[in-house]
PDB file of C-alpha atoms in Angstrom:
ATOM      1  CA  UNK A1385     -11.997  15.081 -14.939  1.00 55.00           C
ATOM      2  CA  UNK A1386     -11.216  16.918 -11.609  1.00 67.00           C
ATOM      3  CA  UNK A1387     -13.341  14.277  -9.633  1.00 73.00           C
ATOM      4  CA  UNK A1388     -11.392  11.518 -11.174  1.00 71.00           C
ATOM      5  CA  UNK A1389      -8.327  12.721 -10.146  1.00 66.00           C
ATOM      6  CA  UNK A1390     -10.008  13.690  -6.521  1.00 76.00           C
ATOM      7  CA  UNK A1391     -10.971  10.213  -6.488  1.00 88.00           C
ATOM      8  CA  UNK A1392      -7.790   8.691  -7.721  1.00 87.00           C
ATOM      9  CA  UNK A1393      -5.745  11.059  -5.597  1.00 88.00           C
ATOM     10  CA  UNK A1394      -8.286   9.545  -2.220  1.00 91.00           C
ATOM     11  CA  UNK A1395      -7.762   6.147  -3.245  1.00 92.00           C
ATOM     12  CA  UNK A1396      -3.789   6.553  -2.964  1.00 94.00           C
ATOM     13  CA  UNK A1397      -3.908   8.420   0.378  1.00 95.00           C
ATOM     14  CA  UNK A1398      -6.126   5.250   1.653  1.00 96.00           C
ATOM     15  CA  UNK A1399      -3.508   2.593   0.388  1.00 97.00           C
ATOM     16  CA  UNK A1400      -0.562   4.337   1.697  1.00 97.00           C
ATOM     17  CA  UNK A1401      -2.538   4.131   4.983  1.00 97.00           C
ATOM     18  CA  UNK A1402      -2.768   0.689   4.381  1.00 97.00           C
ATOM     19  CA  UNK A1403       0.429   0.293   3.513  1.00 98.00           C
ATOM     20  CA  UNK A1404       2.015   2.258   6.437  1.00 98.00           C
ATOM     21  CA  UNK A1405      -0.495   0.130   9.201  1.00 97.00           C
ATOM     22  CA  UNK A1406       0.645  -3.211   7.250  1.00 97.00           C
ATOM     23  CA  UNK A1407       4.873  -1.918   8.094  1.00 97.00           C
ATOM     24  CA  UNK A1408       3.633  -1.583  12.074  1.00 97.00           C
ATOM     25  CA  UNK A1409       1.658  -4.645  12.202  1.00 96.00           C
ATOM     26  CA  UNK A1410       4.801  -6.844  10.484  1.00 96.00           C
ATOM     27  CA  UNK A1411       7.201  -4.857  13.061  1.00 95.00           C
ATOM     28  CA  UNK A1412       5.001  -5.607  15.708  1.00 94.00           C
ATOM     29  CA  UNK A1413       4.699  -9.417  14.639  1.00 93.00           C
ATOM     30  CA  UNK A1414       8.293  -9.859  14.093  1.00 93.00           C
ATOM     31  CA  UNK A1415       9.113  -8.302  17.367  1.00 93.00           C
ATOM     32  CA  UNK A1416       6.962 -10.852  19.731  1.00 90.00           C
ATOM     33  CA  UNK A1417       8.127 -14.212  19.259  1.00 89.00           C
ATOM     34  CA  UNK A1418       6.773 -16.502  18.708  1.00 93.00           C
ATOM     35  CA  UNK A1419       6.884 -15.295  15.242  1.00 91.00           C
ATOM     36  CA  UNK A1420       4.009 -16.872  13.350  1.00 93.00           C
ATOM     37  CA  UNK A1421       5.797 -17.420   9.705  1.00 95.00           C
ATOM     38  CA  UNK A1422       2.797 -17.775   7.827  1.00 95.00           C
ATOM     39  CA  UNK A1423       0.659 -14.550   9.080  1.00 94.00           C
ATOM     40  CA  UNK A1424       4.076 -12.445   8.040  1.00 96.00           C
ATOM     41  CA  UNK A1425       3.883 -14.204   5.052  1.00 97.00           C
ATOM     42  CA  UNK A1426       0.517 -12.812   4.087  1.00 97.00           C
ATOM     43  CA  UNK A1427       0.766  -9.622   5.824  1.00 97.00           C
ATOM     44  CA  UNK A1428       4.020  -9.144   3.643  1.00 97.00           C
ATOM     45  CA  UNK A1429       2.291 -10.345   0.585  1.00 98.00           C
ATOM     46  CA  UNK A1430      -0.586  -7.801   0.887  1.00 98.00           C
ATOM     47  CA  UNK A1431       2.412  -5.280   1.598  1.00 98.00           C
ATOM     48  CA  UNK A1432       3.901  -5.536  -1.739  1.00 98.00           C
ATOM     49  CA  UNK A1433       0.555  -5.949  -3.616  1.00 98.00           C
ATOM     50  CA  UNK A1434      -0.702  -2.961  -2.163  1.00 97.00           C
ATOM     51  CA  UNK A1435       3.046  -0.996  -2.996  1.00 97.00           C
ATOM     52  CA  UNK A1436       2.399  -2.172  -6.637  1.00 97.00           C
ATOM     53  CA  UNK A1437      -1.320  -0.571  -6.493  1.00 96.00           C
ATOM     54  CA  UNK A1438       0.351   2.636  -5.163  1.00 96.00           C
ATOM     55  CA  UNK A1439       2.746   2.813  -8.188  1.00 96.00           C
ATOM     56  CA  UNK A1440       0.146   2.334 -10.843  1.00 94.00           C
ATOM     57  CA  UNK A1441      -1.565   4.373  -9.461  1.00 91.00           C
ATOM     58  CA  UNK A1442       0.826   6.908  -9.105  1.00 91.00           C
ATOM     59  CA  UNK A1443       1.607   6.794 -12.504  1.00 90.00           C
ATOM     60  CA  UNK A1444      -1.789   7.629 -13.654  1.00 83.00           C
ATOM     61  CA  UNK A1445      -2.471  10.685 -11.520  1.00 77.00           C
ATOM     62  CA  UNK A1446       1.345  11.757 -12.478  1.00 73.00           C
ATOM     63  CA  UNK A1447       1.917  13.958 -15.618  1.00 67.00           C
ATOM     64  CA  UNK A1448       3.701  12.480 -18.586  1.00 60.00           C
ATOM     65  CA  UNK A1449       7.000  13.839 -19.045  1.00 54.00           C
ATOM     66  CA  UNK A1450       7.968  14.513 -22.564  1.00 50.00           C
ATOM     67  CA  UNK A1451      10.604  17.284 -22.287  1.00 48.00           C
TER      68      UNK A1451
END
């Protein structure tokens, strides 16, 4: 049980990395024109899949509250 959570709590520090490098790189994209539409596209895309990976996951590691 204590390994899954290790594990579980690994895999969110290494999307949240992800997640964080993907913000820079779409900054940095955005700020040298000319802006190529379709790579922000996907780099945004990836962004949001990998923010909806961090919140299930979140919620699985995270205690249910019943009080």
């Amino acid at each position: 049980m204590d390994e899954e959570l290790h594990s579980l709590s690994r895999r969110l520090i290494e999307l949240r990395i992800e997640h964080a490098d993907l913000d820079a790189m779409i900054d940095r994209l955005v700020e040298q024109p000319p802006v190529d539409e379709l790579a922000l596209q996907r780099l945004k895309k990836r962004r949001l899949a990998l923010k909806d990976m961090i919140a299930r996951l979140e919620a699985t590691t995270e205690p249910d509250d019943l009080a």
